[in-house]
Amino acid sequence: MNGFFCAEESCQAGEQIIGCATNHKIYVLIECPPPWTPDPLDSKFLPANLKALKEEIDTEELSVRVVLIHSDQTKRDRNKRLIIFRANTGLSVGYTKQEFLISDINDVASLLKDCLTGNPPEQEAIDIQTRDILVCTHGSHDKCCAKYGNPFYKAALAAVSNLSLDRVRVWQASHIGGHRFAPTAIDFPEGRYYGRLNQKSFAAILTRTGDIQCLNNVYRGWGILPWAAQILEKELILKYGWDWFNYQVAYQIIERSEDENFNQVEITFKTPNGVLSVYRADIIEDKHKTLHLKGECDSNELYEFNQYITKNLVSIS
């Protein structure tokens, strides 16, 4: 068996983890047990009417990411869940959730289509306030997600139980990107991405306590922001600490080079007591730190991975 693991390669090379969260307007979470195929919508436990929606869902305008989820916490429930997260516009703290309990998975397709096209859904969403942690365990997409994701998923369940966090749900998830940073996770409803997680950093993220500098090693970025704004946002997190997670945030790309190796980014944020602040910085490629990595466990070629630095960070309000 090939003993190469892309997550080990990335970690040993010191690859920058920030700025790799994927930026989607809508996440569709469908509760469906493994096994999952590399393209989750082809998985065998999904009905044909749901697979037929693939082309309608996969459009740049909708910006939808479909993720299959499964949990030891809910696997005995007769009903399954369809959960939809939509990015808020303007100053935002993340995503707004709709959650539906489905008795027959064949009903998911019509309900999902109504939700995505703006038609009133035939079924009423349930009102339940939760924090949902999606841990990628999708080994058929990349073996690092199985090697690192599966044990971390079990550790995450134990951590949530030990901390008595009743409203936190931990899910196994199909591919969420960034397998070379495994174990990876998304924290909803905020939509923040993490990688290279361990029990200590995960406990800090769950409780928002401890040394904020741990995010230097595990924070991939916030899914409501484009990659360059994610890099600036991390600098502001390190400046303001865990309080930052209570702030509403908006961004603007002021200027960008054609090759995107220079970005001038502006972030506006509002504190809970209504104070508005604005920071601006240049996000620039660090040509001295460019890496050449395989990037995937089954790759036979090396690819270029640019690394970035933050310069000229200033407060402008």
Coordinates of C-alpha atoms in Angstrom, one line a residue:
M1 CA 0.0 0.0 0.0
N2 CA 1.2 3.5 -0.8
G3 CA 2.4 5.0 2.5
F4 CA 2.2 8.6 1.3
F5 CA -0.2 10.9 3.1
C6 CA -0.7 14.4 1.7
A7 CA -1.6 15.8 5.2
E8 CA 1.8 14.7 6.5
E9 CA 3.5 16.3 3.5
S10 CA 1.7 19.6 4.0
C11 CA 2.4 19.7 7.7
Q12 CA 6.1 18.8 7.4
A13 CA 6.5 21.5 4.7
G14 CA 5.0 24.1 7.0
E15 CA 2.2 25.0 4.5
Q16 CA 0.1 28.0 5.5
I17 CA -3.4 26.8 6.5
I18 CA -5.2 30.1 6.5
G19 CA -7.1 31.3 3.4
C20 CA -8.3 27.9 2.2
A21 CA -11.9 27.9 3.4
T22 CA -14.3 27.5 0.5
N23 CA -16.6 30.4 0.0
H24 CA -20.2 29.3 -0.6
K25 CA -23.6 31.1 -0.3
I26 CA -25.5 27.9 0.6
Y27 CA -24.6 24.7 2.3
V28 CA -27.0 21.7 1.9
L29 CA -26.5 19.0 4.6
I30 CA -28.3 15.7 3.9
E31 CA -28.3 13.0 6.6
C32 CA -27.3 9.8 4.8
P33 CA -25.1 7.0 6.1
P34 CA -21.8 6.0 4.5
P35 CA -20.4 4.7 2.3
W36 CA -20.1 7.8 0.2
T37 CA -18.8 8.0 -3.3
P38 CA -16.1 10.7 -4.3
D39 CA -19.0 12.8 -5.6
P40 CA -21.5 12.5 -2.6
L41 CA -24.6 12.9 -4.8
D42 CA -23.7 9.6 -6.5
S43 CA -23.8 7.7 -3.2
K44 CA -25.9 4.6 -3.2
F45 CA -28.3 5.5 -0.4
L46 CA -29.5 8.6 -2.1
P47 CA -32.6 8.3 -4.3
A48 CA -32.6 8.9 -8.1
N49 CA -34.8 12.1 -7.8
L50 CA -32.1 13.7 -5.6
K51 CA -29.3 12.7 -7.9
A52 CA -31.2 14.2 -10.8
L53 CA -30.9 17.6 -9.1
K54 CA -27.2 17.7 -9.4
E55 CA -27.1 19.9 -12.5
E56 CA -29.6 22.3 -11.0
I57 CA -27.7 22.6 -7.8
D58 CA -24.2 22.9 -9.3
T59 CA -24.4 26.4 -10.7
E60 CA -22.1 29.4 -9.9
E61 CA -25.1 31.6 -9.3
L62 CA -26.5 29.4 -6.5
S63 CA -23.1 28.7 -5.0
V64 CA -24.3 25.6 -3.3
R65 CA -22.1 23.0 -1.5
V66 CA -23.8 19.6 -0.8
V67 CA -22.5 17.7 2.2
L68 CA -23.7 14.3 3.4
I69 CA -23.7 13.9 7.1
H70 CA -24.0 11.0 9.6
S71 CA -23.9 10.9 13.4
D72 CA -23.8 8.2 16.0
Q73 CA -25.9 10.6 18.1
T74 CA -28.9 10.4 15.7
K75 CA -28.4 7.2 13.7
R76 CA -31.3 5.4 15.6
D77 CA -33.8 8.2 14.8
R78 CA -36.4 7.2 12.3
N79 CA -36.5 10.7 10.8
K80 CA -33.5 12.1 8.9
R81 CA -32.4 15.7 8.6
L82 CA -32.1 18.1 5.7
I83 CA -30.3 21.2 7.0
I84 CA -29.7 24.3 4.8
F85 CA -27.3 27.1 5.8
R86 CA -27.6 30.4 3.9
A87 CA -25.0 33.2 4.1
N88 CA -26.3 36.4 5.5
T89 CA -25.6 39.6 3.6
G90 CA -24.0 42.8 4.9
L91 CA -22.6 42.8 8.4
S92 CA -22.8 39.2 9.4
V93 CA -22.0 36.5 12.0
G94 CA -22.3 33.7 9.5
Y95 CA -25.2 31.6 8.2
T96 CA -28.9 31.3 8.8
K97 CA -30.2 27.7 9.3
Q98 CA -33.3 25.9 8.1
E99 CA -33.7 22.4 9.4
F100 CA -36.3 19.8 8.4
L101 CA -37.1 16.3 9.7
I102 CA -37.8 13.9 6.9
S103 CA -39.5 10.5 7.3
D104 CA -38.8 9.4 3.7
I105 CA -35.5 10.4 2.0
N106 CA -37.4 10.4 -1.3
D107 CA -39.1 13.6 -0.2
V108 CA -35.8 15.5 0.2
A109 CA -35.5 16.4 -3.5
S110 CA -38.8 18.3 -3.8
L111 CA -38.3 20.0 -0.5
L112 CA -34.7 21.0 -1.4
K113 CA -35.8 22.3 -4.8
D114 CA -38.5 24.5 -3.2
C115 CA -36.0 25.9 -0.7
L116 CA -33.4 26.7 -3.4
T117 CA -35.9 28.3 -5.8
G118 CA -37.5 30.5 -3.2
N119 CA -40.8 28.7 -3.2
P120 CA -42.5 28.1 0.2
P121 CA -41.6 24.6 1.3
E122 CA -44.5 22.2 1.8
Q123 CA -43.0 21.2 5.2
E124 CA -42.4 23.6 8.1
A125 CA -38.8 23.9 9.4
I126 CA -38.2 22.9 13.0
D127 CA -37.0 25.6 15.4
I128 CA -33.9 24.2 17.1
Q129 CA -30.8 26.2 18.1
T130 CA -27.7 24.1 17.7
R131 CA -24.0 24.4 16.9
D132 CA -23.1 21.8 14.2
I133 CA -19.5 20.6 13.8
L134 CA -18.9 18.7 10.6
V135 CA -15.8 16.5 10.6
C136 CA -14.7 15.2 7.3
T137 CA -14.3 11.4 7.3
H138 CA -14.7 10.9 3.6
G139 CA -11.9 8.4 2.9
S140 CA -13.1 7.5 -0.6
H141 CA -12.3 11.1 -1.6
D142 CA -8.9 11.2 0.1
K143 CA -7.4 8.6 2.5
C144 CA -6.2 11.3 4.9
C145 CA -9.8 12.1 5.7
A146 CA -10.2 8.5 6.9
K147 CA -6.8 8.2 8.6
Y148 CA -7.1 11.5 10.5
G149 CA -10.8 12.3 10.3
N150 CA -12.3 9.1 11.8
P151 CA -10.3 9.1 15.1
F152 CA -10.8 12.8 15.4
Y153 CA -14.6 12.4 15.0
K154 CA -14.7 10.0 17.9
A155 CA -12.5 12.3 20.0
A156 CA -14.8 15.2 19.1
L157 CA -17.9 13.3 20.3
A158 CA -16.1 12.6 23.6
A159 CA -15.0 16.2 24.0
V160 CA -18.5 17.5 23.5
S161 CA -19.9 14.9 26.0
N162 CA -17.2 15.7 28.6
L163 CA -17.9 19.4 28.4
S164 CA -21.7 18.8 28.6
L165 CA -22.4 20.9 25.5
D166 CA -25.9 19.7 24.9
R167 CA -26.6 21.9 21.9
V168 CA -23.4 21.0 20.0
R169 CA -23.9 18.2 17.5
V170 CA -20.9 16.5 15.9
W171 CA -21.3 15.0 12.4
Q172 CA -19.3 12.8 10.1
A173 CA -19.2 14.6 6.8
S174 CA -18.4 14.0 3.2
H175 CA -15.7 16.0 1.5
I176 CA -15.4 19.7 2.6
G177 CA -12.1 20.5 0.9
G178 CA -8.6 20.8 2.4
H179 CA -7.9 17.1 2.9
R180 CA -4.2 17.9 3.1
F181 CA -5.0 19.7 6.4
A182 CA -6.8 16.7 7.9
P183 CA -8.4 16.4 10.3
T184 CA -10.7 19.1 9.0
A185 CA -14.0 20.5 10.3
I186 CA -16.6 23.3 9.7
D187 CA -18.3 25.0 12.6
F188 CA -21.8 26.0 11.8
P189 CA -23.9 28.2 11.9
E190 CA -20.8 30.5 11.7
G191 CA -19.3 28.5 8.9
R192 CA -15.7 28.7 10.1
Y193 CA -13.2 26.1 8.8
Y194 CA -10.5 24.4 10.8
G195 CA -7.7 21.9 10.1
R196 CA -4.9 20.0 11.7
L197 CA -7.1 19.8 14.8
N198 CA -6.2 18.0 18.0
Q199 CA -8.1 17.7 21.3
K200 CA -6.5 20.8 22.9
S201 CA -7.3 23.1 20.0
F202 CA -10.7 21.7 19.5
A203 CA -11.6 22.3 23.2
A204 CA -10.4 25.9 22.9
I205 CA -12.6 26.4 19.8
L206 CA -15.6 24.8 21.5
T207 CA -15.3 26.9 24.7
R208 CA -13.6 29.9 23.2
T209 CA -11.1 30.0 26.0
G210 CA -7.4 29.5 26.2
D211 CA -4.6 30.8 24.1
I212 CA -6.0 32.5 20.9
Q213 CA -2.6 31.9 19.2
C214 CA -3.6 28.2 18.8
L215 CA -5.7 29.4 15.8
N216 CA -2.4 30.2 14.0
N217 CA -2.0 26.4 13.5
V218 CA -5.7 25.3 12.9
Y219 CA -7.8 28.2 11.5
R220 CA -8.5 27.8 7.8
G221 CA -10.8 30.8 7.4
W222 CA -14.4 31.9 7.5
G223 CA -16.6 30.6 4.7
I224 CA -18.5 33.9 4.3
L225 CA -15.2 35.6 3.2
P226 CA -13.1 35.2 0.0
W227 CA -9.6 33.8 0.6
A228 CA -7.7 37.1 0.9
A229 CA -10.2 38.5 3.4
Q230 CA -9.8 35.3 5.4
I231 CA -6.1 36.1 5.8
L232 CA -6.8 39.6 7.1
E233 CA -9.6 38.3 9.4
K234 CA -7.2 35.9 11.1
E235 CA -4.9 38.8 11.9
L236 CA -7.9 40.6 13.5
I237 CA -8.8 37.5 15.5
L238 CA -5.3 37.4 17.0
K239 CA -5.6 41.1 17.8
Y240 CA -9.1 41.0 19.4
G241 CA -9.1 37.5 20.9
W242 CA -12.1 35.4 21.4
D243 CA -14.3 38.5 21.6
W244 CA -14.0 38.7 17.8
F245 CA -16.4 35.7 17.5
N246 CA -19.2 38.0 18.7
Y247 CA -18.6 40.7 16.1
Q248 CA -20.5 41.2 12.9
V249 CA -18.3 41.4 9.9
A250 CA -18.3 42.6 6.3
Y251 CA -15.5 42.8 3.7
Q252 CA -14.5 44.6 0.5
I253 CA -11.8 43.9 -2.0
I254 CA -10.5 47.4 -2.7
E255 CA -7.9 46.4 -5.3
R256 CA -6.6 43.1 -6.8
S257 CA -3.9 42.3 -9.4
E258 CA -4.9 40.2 -12.4
D259 CA -3.0 37.2 -11.1
E260 CA -4.6 37.7 -7.6
N261 CA -1.1 37.7 -5.9
F262 CA -1.8 41.2 -4.6
N263 CA -5.1 42.0 -2.8
Q264 CA -6.0 45.1 -0.9
V265 CA -8.7 44.1 1.5
E266 CA -10.9 46.0 3.9
I267 CA -12.9 44.5 6.8
T268 CA -15.6 46.4 8.7
F269 CA -16.8 45.0 12.0
K270 CA -19.4 45.9 14.6
T271 CA -19.1 45.0 18.2
P272 CA -22.1 44.0 20.3
N273 CA -22.3 47.5 21.8
G274 CA -22.6 49.0 18.3
V275 CA -19.0 50.3 17.8
L276 CA -18.0 50.2 14.1
S277 CA -14.4 49.8 13.1
V278 CA -12.6 49.3 9.7
Y279 CA -9.2 47.8 9.0
R280 CA -7.4 47.7 5.7
A281 CA -4.3 45.6 4.6
D282 CA -2.4 44.3 1.6
I283 CA -2.4 40.5 1.1
I284 CA 0.7 39.7 -0.9
E285 CA 2.3 36.6 -2.3
D286 CA 5.5 35.7 -0.4
K287 CA 7.6 34.4 -3.4
H288 CA 10.3 33.2 -1.1
K289 CA 8.0 30.7 0.5
T290 CA 6.3 29.1 -2.5
L291 CA 5.8 25.3 -2.0
H292 CA 5.8 22.5 -4.5
L293 CA 3.6 19.6 -3.1
K294 CA 1.6 16.7 -4.4
G295 CA -1.4 18.1 -2.5
E296 CA -3.4 14.8 -2.7
C297 CA -2.7 11.3 -1.6
D298 CA -3.1 9.8 -5.1
S299 CA -1.2 12.5 -7.0
N300 CA 1.9 11.7 -9.0
E301 CA 2.8 15.3 -9.8
L302 CA 3.9 18.3 -7.8
Y303 CA 1.8 21.5 -7.8
E304 CA 2.7 25.0 -6.8
F305 CA 1.1 26.4 -3.6
N306 CA 1.6 30.1 -3.0
Q307 CA 2.0 31.4 0.5
Y308 CA 0.9 34.9 1.5
I309 CA 1.8 37.6 4.0
T310 CA -0.2 40.6 5.4
K311 CA 1.4 44.0 5.0
N312 CA 0.4 47.6 5.7
L313 CA -2.3 46.7 8.2
V314 CA -4.0 49.9 9.4
S315 CA -7.1 51.1 11.2
I316 CA -9.0 53.6 9.0
S317 CA -11.8 54.5 11.4

